[in-house]
Coordinates of C-alpha atoms in Angstrom, one line a residue:
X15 CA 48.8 129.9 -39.5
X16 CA 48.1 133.5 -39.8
X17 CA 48.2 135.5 -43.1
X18 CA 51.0 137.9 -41.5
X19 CA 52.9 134.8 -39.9
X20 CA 52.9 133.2 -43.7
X21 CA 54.2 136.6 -45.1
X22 CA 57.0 136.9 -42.9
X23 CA 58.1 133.2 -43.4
X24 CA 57.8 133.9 -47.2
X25 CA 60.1 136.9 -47.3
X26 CA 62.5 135.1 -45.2
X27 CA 62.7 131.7 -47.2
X28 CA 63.1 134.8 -50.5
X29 CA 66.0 136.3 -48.6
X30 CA 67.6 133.0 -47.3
X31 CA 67.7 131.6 -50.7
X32 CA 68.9 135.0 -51.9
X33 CA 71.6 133.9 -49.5
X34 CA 72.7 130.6 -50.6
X35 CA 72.9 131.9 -54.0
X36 CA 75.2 134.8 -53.1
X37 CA 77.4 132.3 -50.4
X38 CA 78.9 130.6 -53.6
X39 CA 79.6 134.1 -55.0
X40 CA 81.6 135.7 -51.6
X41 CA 84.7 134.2 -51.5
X42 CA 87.4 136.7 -51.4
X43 CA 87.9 139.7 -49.6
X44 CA 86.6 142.2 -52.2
X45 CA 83.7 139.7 -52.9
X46 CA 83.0 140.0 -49.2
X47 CA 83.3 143.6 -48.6
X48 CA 82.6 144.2 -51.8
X49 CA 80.5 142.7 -53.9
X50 CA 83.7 142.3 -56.2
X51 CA 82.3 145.9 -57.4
X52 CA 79.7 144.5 -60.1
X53 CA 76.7 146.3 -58.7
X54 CA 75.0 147.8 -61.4
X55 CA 73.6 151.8 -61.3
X56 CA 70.1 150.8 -60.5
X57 CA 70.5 148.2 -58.5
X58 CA 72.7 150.0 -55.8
X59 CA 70.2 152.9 -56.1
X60 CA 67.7 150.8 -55.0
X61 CA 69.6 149.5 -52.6
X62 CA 70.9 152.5 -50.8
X63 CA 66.9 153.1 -51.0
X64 CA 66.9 150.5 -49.4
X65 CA 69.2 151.0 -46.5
X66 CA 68.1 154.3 -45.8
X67 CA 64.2 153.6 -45.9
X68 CA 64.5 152.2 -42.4
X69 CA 61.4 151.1 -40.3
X70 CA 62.4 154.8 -38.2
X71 CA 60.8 156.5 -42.0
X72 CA 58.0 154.2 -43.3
X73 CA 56.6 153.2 -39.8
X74 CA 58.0 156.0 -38.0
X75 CA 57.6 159.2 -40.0
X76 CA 54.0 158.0 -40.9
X77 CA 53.2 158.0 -37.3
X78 CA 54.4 161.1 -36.5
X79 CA 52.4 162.7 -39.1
X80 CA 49.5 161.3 -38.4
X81 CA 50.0 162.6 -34.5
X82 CA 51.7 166.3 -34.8
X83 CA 50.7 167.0 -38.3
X84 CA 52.4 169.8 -40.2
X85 CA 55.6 169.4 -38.0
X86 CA 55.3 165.5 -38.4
X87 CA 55.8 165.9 -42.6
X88 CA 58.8 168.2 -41.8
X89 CA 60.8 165.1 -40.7
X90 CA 59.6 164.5 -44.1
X91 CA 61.5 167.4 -46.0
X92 CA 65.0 166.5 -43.9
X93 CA 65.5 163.5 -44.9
X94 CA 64.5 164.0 -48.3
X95 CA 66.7 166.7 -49.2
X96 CA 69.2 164.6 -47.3
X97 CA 71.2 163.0 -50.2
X98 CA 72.0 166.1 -52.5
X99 CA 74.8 166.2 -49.6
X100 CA 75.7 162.6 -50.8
X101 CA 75.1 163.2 -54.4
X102 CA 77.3 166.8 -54.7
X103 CA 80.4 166.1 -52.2
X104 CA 81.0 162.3 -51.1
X105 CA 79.6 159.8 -54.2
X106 CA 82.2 160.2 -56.5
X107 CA 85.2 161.2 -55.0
X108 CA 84.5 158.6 -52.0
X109 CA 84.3 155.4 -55.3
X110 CA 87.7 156.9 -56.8
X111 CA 89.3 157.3 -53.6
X112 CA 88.4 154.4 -51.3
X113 CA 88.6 150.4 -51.2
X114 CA 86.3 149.2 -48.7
X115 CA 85.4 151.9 -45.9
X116 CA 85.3 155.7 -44.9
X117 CA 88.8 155.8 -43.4
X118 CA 90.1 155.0 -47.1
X119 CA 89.7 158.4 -47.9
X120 CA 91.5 159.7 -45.0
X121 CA 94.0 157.0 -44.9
X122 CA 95.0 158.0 -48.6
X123 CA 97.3 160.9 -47.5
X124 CA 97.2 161.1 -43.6
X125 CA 98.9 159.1 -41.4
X126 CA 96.9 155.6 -41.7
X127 CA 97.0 154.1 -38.0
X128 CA 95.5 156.9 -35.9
X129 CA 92.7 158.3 -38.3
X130 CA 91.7 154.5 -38.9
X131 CA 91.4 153.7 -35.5
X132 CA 89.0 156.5 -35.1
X133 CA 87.0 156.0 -38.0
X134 CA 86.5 152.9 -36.9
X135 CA 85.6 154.0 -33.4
X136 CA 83.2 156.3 -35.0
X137 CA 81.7 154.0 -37.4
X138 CA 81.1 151.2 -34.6
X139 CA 79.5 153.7 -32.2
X140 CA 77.2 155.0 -35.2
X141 CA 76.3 151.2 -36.2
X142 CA 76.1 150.3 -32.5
X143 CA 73.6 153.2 -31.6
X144 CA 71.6 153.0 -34.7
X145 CA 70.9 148.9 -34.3
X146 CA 70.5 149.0 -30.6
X147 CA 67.1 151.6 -31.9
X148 CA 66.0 149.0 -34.7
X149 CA 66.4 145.7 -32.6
X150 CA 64.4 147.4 -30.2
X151 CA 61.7 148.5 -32.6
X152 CA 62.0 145.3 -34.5
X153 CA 61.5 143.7 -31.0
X154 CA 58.5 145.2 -30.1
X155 CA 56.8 146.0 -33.9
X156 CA 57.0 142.1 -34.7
X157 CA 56.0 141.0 -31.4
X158 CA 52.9 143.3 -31.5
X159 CA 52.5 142.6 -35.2
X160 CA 52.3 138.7 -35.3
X161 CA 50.9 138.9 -31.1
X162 CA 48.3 136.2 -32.9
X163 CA 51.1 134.2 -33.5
X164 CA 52.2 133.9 -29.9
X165 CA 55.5 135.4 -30.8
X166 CA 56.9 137.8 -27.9
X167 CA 59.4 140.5 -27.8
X168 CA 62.1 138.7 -26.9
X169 CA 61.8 135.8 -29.5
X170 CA 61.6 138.5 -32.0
X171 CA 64.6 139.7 -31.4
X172 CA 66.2 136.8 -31.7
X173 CA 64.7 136.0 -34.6
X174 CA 65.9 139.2 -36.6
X175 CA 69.2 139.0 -34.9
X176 CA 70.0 135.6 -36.0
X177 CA 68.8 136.2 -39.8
X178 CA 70.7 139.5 -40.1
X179 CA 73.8 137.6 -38.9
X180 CA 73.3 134.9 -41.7
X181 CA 72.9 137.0 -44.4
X182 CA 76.5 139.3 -43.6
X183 CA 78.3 135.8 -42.5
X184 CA 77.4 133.6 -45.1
X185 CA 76.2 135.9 -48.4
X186 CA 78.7 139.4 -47.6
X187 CA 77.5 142.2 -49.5
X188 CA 75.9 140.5 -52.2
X189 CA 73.6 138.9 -50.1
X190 CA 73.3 141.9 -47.9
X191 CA 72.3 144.0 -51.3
X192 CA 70.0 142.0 -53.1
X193 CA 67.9 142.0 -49.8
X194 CA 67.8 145.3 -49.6
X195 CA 66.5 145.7 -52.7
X196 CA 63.9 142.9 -52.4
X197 CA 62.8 145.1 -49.2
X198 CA 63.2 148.8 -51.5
X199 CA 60.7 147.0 -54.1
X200 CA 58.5 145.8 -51.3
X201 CA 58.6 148.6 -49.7
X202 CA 57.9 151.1 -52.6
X203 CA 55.1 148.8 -54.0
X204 CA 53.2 148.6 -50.7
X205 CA 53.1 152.8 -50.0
X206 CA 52.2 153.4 -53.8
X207 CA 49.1 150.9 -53.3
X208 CA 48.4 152.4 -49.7
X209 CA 48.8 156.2 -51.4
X210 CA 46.1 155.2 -54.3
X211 CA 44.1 153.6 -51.6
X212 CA 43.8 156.7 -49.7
X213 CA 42.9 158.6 -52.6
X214 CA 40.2 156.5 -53.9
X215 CA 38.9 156.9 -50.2
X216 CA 38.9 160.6 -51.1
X217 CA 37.5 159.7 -54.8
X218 CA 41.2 160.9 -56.0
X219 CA 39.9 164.4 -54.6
X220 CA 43.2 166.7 -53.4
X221 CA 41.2 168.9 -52.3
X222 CA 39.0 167.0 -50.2
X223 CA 42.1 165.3 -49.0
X224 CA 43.7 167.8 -47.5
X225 CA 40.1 169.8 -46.2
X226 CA 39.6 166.6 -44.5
X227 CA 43.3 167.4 -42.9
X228 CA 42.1 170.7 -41.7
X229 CA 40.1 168.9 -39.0
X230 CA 41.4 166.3 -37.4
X231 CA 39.6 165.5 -34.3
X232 CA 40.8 163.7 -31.1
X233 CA 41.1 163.2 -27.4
X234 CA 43.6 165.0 -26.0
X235 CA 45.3 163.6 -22.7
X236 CA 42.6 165.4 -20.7
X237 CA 40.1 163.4 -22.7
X238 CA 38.4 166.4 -24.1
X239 CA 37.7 166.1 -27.9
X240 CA 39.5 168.3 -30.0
X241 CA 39.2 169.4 -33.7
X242 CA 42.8 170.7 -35.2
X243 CA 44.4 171.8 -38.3
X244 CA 47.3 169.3 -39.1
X245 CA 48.8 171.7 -41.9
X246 CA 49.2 174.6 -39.0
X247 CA 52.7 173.8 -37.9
X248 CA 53.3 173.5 -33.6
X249 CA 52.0 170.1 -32.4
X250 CA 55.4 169.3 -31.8
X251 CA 57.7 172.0 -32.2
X252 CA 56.8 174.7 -29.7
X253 CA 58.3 177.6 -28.6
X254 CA 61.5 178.8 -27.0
X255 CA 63.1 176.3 -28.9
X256 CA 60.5 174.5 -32.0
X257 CA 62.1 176.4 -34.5
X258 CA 65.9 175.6 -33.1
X259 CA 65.2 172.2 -32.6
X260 CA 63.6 171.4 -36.3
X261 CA 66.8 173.6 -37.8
X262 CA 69.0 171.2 -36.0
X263 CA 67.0 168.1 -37.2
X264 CA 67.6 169.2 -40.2
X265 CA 71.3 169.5 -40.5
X266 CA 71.9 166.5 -38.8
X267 CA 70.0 164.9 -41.1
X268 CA 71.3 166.3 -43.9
X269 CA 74.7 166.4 -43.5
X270 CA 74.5 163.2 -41.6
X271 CA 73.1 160.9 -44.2
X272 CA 76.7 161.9 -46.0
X273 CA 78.5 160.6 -43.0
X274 CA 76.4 157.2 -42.4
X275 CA 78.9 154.4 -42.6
X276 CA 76.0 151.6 -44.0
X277 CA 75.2 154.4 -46.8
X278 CA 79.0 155.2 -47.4
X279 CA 80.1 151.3 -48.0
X280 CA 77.2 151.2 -50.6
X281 CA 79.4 153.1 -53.5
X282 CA 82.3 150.4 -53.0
X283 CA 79.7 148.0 -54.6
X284 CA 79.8 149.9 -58.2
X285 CA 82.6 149.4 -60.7
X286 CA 83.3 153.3 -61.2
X287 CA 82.5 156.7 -60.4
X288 CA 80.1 157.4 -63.1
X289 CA 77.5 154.4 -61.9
X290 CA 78.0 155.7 -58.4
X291 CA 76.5 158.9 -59.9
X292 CA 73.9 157.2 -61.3
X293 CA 72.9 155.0 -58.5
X294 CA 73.1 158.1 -56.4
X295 CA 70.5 159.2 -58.9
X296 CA 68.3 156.3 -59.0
X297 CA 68.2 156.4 -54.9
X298 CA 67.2 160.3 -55.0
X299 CA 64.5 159.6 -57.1
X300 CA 62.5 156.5 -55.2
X301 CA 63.5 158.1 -51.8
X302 CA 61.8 161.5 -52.6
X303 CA 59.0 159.8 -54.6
X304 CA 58.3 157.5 -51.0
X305 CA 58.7 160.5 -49.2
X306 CA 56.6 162.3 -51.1
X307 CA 53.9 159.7 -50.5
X308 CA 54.5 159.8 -46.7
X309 CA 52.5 162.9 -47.2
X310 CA 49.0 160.5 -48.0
X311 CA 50.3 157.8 -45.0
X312 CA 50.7 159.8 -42.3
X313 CA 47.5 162.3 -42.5
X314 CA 45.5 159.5 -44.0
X315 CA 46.1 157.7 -40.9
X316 CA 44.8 160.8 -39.3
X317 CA 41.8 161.6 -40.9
X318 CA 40.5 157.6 -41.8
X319 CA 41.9 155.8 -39.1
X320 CA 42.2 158.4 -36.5
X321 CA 44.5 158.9 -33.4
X322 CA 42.2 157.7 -30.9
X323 CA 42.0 154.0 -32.8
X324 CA 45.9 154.4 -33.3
X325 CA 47.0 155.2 -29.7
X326 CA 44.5 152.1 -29.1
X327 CA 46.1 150.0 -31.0
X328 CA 49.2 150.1 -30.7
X329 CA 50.5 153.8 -30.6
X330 CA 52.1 155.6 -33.7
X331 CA 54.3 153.1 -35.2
X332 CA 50.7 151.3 -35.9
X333 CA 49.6 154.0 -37.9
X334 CA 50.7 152.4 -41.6
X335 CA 49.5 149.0 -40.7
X336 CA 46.4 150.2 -39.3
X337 CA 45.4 152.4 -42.5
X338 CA 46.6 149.5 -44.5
X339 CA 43.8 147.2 -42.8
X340 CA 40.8 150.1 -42.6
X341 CA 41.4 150.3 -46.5
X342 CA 42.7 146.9 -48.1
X343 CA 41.3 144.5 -45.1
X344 CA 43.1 141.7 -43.3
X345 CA 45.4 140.7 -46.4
X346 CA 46.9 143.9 -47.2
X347 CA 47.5 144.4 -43.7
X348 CA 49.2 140.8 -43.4
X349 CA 51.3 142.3 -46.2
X350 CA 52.3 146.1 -45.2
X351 CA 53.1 144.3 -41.8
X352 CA 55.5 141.6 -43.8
X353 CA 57.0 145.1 -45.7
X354 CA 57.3 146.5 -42.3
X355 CA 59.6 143.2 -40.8
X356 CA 61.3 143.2 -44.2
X357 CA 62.4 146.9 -43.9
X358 CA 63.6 146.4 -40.6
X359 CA 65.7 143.0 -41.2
X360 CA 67.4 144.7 -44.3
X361 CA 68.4 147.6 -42.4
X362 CA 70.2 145.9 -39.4
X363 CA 71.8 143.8 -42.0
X364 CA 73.5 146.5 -43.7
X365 CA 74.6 148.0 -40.4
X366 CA 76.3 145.1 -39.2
X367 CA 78.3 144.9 -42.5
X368 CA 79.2 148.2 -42.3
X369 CA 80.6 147.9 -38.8
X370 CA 82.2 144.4 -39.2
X371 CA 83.9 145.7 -42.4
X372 CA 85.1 149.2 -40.6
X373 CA 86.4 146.7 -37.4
X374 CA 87.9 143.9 -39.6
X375 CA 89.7 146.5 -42.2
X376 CA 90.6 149.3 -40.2
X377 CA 91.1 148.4 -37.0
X378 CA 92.2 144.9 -36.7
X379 CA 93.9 144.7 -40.1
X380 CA 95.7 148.4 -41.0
X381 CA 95.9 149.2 -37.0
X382 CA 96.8 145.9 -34.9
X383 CA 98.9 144.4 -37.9
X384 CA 99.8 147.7 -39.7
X385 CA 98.0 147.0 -43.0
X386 CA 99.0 142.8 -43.9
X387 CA 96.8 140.3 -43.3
X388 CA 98.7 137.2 -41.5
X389 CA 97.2 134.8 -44.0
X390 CA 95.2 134.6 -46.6
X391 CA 91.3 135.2 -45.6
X392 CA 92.2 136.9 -42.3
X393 CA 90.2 139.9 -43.1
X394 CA 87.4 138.2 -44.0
X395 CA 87.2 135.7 -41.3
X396 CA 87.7 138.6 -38.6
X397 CA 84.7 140.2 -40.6
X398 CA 82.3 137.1 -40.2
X399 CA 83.3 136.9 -36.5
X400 CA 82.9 140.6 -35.8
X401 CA 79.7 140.3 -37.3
X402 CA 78.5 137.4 -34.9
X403 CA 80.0 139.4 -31.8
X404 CA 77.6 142.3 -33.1
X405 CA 74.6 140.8 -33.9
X406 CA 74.5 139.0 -30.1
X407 CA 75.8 142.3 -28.6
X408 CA 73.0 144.1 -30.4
X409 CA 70.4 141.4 -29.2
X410 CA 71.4 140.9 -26.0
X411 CA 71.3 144.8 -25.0
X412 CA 67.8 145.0 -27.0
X413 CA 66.3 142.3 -24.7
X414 CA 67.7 143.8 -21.3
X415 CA 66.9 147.2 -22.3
X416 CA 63.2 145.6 -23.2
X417 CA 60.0 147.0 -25.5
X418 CA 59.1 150.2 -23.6
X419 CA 62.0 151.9 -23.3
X420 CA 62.8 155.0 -25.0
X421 CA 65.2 154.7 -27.6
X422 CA 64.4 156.8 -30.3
X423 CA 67.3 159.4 -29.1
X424 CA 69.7 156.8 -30.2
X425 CA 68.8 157.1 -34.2
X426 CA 68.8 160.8 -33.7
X427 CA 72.3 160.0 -31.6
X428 CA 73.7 158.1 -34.9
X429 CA 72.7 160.8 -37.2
X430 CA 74.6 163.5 -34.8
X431 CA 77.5 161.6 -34.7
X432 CA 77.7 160.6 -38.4
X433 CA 77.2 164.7 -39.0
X434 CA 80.2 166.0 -36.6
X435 CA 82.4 163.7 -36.5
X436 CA 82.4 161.8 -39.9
X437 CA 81.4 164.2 -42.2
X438 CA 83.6 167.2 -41.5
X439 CA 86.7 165.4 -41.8
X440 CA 85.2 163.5 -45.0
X441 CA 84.9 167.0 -46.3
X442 CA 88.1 168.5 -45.1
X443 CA 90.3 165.8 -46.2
X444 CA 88.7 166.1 -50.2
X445 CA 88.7 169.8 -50.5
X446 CA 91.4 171.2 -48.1
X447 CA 94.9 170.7 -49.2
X448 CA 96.4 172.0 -46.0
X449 CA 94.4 169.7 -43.5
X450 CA 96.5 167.0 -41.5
X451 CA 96.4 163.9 -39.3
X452 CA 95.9 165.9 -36.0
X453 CA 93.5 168.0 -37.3
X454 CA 91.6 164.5 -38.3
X455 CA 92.1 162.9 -34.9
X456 CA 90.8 166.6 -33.2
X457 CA 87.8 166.7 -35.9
X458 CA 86.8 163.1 -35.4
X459 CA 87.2 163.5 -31.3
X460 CA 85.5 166.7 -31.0
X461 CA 82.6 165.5 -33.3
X462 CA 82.1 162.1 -31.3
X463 CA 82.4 163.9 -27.7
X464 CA 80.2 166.9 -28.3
X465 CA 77.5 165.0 -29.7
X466 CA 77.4 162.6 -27.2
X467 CA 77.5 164.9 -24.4
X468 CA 75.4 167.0 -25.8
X469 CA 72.6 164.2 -26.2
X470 CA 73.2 163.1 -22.2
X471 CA 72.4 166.0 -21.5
X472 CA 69.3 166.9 -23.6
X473 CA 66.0 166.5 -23.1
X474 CA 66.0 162.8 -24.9
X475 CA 67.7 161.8 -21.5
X476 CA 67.2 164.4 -18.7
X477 CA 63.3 165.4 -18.5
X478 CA 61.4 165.4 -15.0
X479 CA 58.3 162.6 -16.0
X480 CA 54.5 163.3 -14.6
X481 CA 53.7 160.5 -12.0
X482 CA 51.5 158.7 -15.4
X483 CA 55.1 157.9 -16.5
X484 CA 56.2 154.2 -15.2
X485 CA 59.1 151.3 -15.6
X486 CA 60.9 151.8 -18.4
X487 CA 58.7 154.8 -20.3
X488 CA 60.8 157.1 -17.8
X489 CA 63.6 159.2 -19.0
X490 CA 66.8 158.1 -17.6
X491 CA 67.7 161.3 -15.8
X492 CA 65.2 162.7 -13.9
X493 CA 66.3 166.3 -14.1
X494 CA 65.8 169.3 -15.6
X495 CA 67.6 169.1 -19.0
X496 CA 71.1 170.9 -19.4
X497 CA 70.9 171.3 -23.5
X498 CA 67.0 172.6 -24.3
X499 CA 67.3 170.4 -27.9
X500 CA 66.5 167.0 -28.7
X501 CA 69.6 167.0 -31.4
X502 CA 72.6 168.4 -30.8
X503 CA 73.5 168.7 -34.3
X504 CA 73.1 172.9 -34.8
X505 CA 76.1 172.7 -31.8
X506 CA 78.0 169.7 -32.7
X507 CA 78.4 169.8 -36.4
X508 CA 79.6 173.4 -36.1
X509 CA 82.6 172.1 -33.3
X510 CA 83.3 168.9 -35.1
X511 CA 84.3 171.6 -38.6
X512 CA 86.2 173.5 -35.7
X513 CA 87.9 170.8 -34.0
X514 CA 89.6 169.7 -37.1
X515 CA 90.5 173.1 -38.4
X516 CA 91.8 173.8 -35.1
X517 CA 93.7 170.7 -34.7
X518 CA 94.7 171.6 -38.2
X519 CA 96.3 175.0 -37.7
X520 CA 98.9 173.7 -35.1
X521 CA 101.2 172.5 -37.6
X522 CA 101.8 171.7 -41.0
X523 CA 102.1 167.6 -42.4
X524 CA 104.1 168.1 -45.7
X525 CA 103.9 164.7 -46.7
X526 CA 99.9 165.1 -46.4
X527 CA 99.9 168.3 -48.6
X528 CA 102.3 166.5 -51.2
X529 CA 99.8 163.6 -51.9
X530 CA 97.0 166.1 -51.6
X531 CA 97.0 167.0 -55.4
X532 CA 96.7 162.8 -56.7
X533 CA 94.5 162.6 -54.4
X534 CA 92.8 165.6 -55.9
X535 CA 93.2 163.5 -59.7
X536 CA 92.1 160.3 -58.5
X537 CA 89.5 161.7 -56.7
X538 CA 87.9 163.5 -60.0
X539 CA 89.4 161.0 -62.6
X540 CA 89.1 157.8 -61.0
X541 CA 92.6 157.2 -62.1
X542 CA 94.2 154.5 -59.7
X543 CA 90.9 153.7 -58.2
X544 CA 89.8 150.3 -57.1
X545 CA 88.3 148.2 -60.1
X546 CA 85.9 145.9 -60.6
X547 CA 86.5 141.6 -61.0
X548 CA 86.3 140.3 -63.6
X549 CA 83.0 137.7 -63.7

């Protein structure tokens, strides 16, 4: 048995028994959805580190950095600015306001049935997207990862499907937490070592570090070499649009971290407001720090490892694992490979709770059977079963889609939707006393639409491929593209705010604008708000 092949089965018989344990501690429908709200301050920090340190930001961002540089890191900067959003508008007020999901919030003093239904929508079409991206990159990272195992693509996916379907069905959100912060602690340990690895390469020497950055030198696709300067920003951002596209990158990823439903259900866990705060805190602080560190990945990879042996070897999702074994040999990369599985498994975990809580709450419970349960556990049943239907949904599609094609437009696709269509009503409904159901239902419609459309349309999807391009590799639309961006979010986010203000302005909702001000209280106060069980 290889040394990665024992990590992985190690972290799964940790997580498995994390399971067990939290199966005997799930009954109940707060329990479930829950965690019967006894999640301490630092432990949901570290979980919501958890959930939003996907595979897309350790493997990912590291790769992309150690390819296009400069531009690379500012993927970097996006998403670690991201949660200030979180931290000054949704934490609190979302805790004091809410029970289980988003639509909670808007429920409290709009008309339940309709802006349920769409928060739901939305929230299943965010999930859906986002796990479709990491099934496929779990796929094809484990397959290529453990390939002396004999283990392919498709029995990969299988393999994280099934787990991430036992933790939400049997553990709930106990389970689902404590794995995530299992993978956060793995996940932090293993770039800290990797960061002071790189810098003893460098004999702790910043400034050799980052001369060494100053020339970078590679094959280009011509297969001339060529020496570049990976702090001078435009390896990826060019003009006309470079500078659009990375504004719109980062709004989207600001403003949609808010708007994430996997990130939102997170401060349901904690008992009040104030540890909300705190664990909004905590998750700043390791998510900038591993952001930070990013920085000694990605152009590490680039100056020790270099392109050419990346491309090589697996292409820029390799670039962690391959700096890991250059500096730390064959056991630290069994073990930044097991961090890499783990940070993957957590993450579609917490998606498919997210979206089997949205489907099982506000959709089949408060919209099909207008807020009662039929008997006692229905919720929760629906849940486990929703959860199942997802996480064979989510594998089957990975394995027909298959390992080379291009998915990455679907995280960016999550993160536009979660900006323009959750977010501004989110916003709207907390701070606007006047805003109404239609304006929700407009808000949440125009969001979804536009930044859909707008992705079709963009190059992600329409872009005419050289004759080198084959199979799957190939953009979908062979076509010029209609929208010049790769996110849409600089146009949607802006007409998902104006949708619902629109859809506002046609008429007033008294009964809205009476509840407006407790909502206001509880909001602030946390007076009324759900409460923790008692252990």
């Amino acid at each position: 048995m290889s040394t990665s092949l024992a990590m992985f089965l190690g972290f799964i018989a940790l997580t498995l028994w994390v399971t067990y344990w939290a199966a005997g501690r799930s009954s109940g429908t707060s329990a479930f959805f829950a965690a019967d709200r006894r999640i301490t301050g630092w432990q949901n920090g570290v979980a919501v580190a958890g959930d939003y340190m996907s595979a897309a930001s350790f493997l990912g961002i590291a790769g992309i950095i150690a390819f296009q540089g400069y531009d690379g890191f500012m993927y970097s900067v996006g998403w670690l600015v991201a949660y200030l959003t979180v931290l000054l508008i949704v934490a609190e007020p979302l805790r004091n306001a809410g029970k289980y999901t988003m639509a909670d919030v808007l429920a409290y003093r709009l008309s339940p049935r309709p802006v349920r239904a769409l928060a739901s929508l939305s929230t299943l079409t965010v999930s859906t997207f986002y796990m479709i991206a990491q099934m496929v990159g779990a796929g094809a990272l484990v397959a290529l990862l453990l390939k002396d195992s004999g283990i392919g693509f498709q029995t990969a996916v299988i393999g994280v499907g099934v787990l991430m379907i036992v933790y939400v069905v049997f553990g709930g959100m106990l389970a689902t937490t404590w794995v995530q912060i299992i993978k956060a602690v793995l996940l932090i340990s293993g770039t800290v070592l990797l960061s002071l690895l790189v810098l003893a390469h460098y004999e702790f020497d910043l400034g050799a570090f980052f001369r060494a950055v100053t020339h970078v030198t590679y094959h280009d696709p011509s297969g001339q070499e060529v020496t570049q300067n990976f702090l001078e920003p435009g390896l990826r951002f060019k003009p006309p649009y470079g500078a659009l596209d990375l504004v719109s990158l980062g709004l989207a990823l600001i403003f949609g971290t808010a708007g994430l439903p996997h990130i939102l259900v997170r401060f349901y866990t904690v008992p009040d407001a104030k540890t909300a705060r705190v664990s909004v805190v905590w998750a700043m602080a390791i998510i900038g720090g591993f952001y930070i560190m990013t920085t000694f990945l990605g152009f590490g990879a680039a100056t020790i490892v270099g392109r050419d042996a990346i491309a090589a070897n697996g292409g820029t999702n390799m670039s962690a694992p391959l700096l890991a074994q250059a500096l730390g040999g064959e056991v630290f990369f069994a073990f930044i490979s097991a961090v890499a599985f783990a940070t993957i498994l957590a993450v579609v975990a917490g998606l498919t709770i997210s979206a089997s809580t949205s489907f099982a709450h506000d959709f089949y419970t408060a919209v099909l059977h207008h807020g009662r349960e039929r008997s006692p556990g229905e919720e929760v049943r629906v849940a486990r079963v929703t959860a199942c239907v997802v996480g064979i949904l989510s594998m089957a599609i990975a394995i027909v889609v298959g390992p080379n094609t291009n998915v990455a437009f679907l995280v960016a696709l999550a993160f536009a939707v979660a900006a323009s269509a959750n977010l501004p009503v989110i916003v709207l409904s907390l701070f606007w006393r006047r805003f109404t159901t239609r304006g929700a239902v407009c808000g949440l419609t125009t969001g979804l639409v536009s930044s859909i459309a707008l992705i079709l349309v963009s190059p992600s999807m329409m872009t005419i491929d050289p004759p080198s391009v084959t199979g799957a590799a190939r953009h979908l639309i062979q076509s010029a593209p209609l929208f010049p961006l790769e996110n849409p979010g600089i146009v949607s986010i802006p007409l998902g705010f104006l949708g619902a203000v629109m859809g506002t302005l046609l008429g007033r909702e008294p009964h809205a604008e009476a509840r407006y001000a407790e909502l206001l209280v509880r909001a602030n106060t946390g007076l009324g708000a759900e409460k923790a069980s008692k252990a």
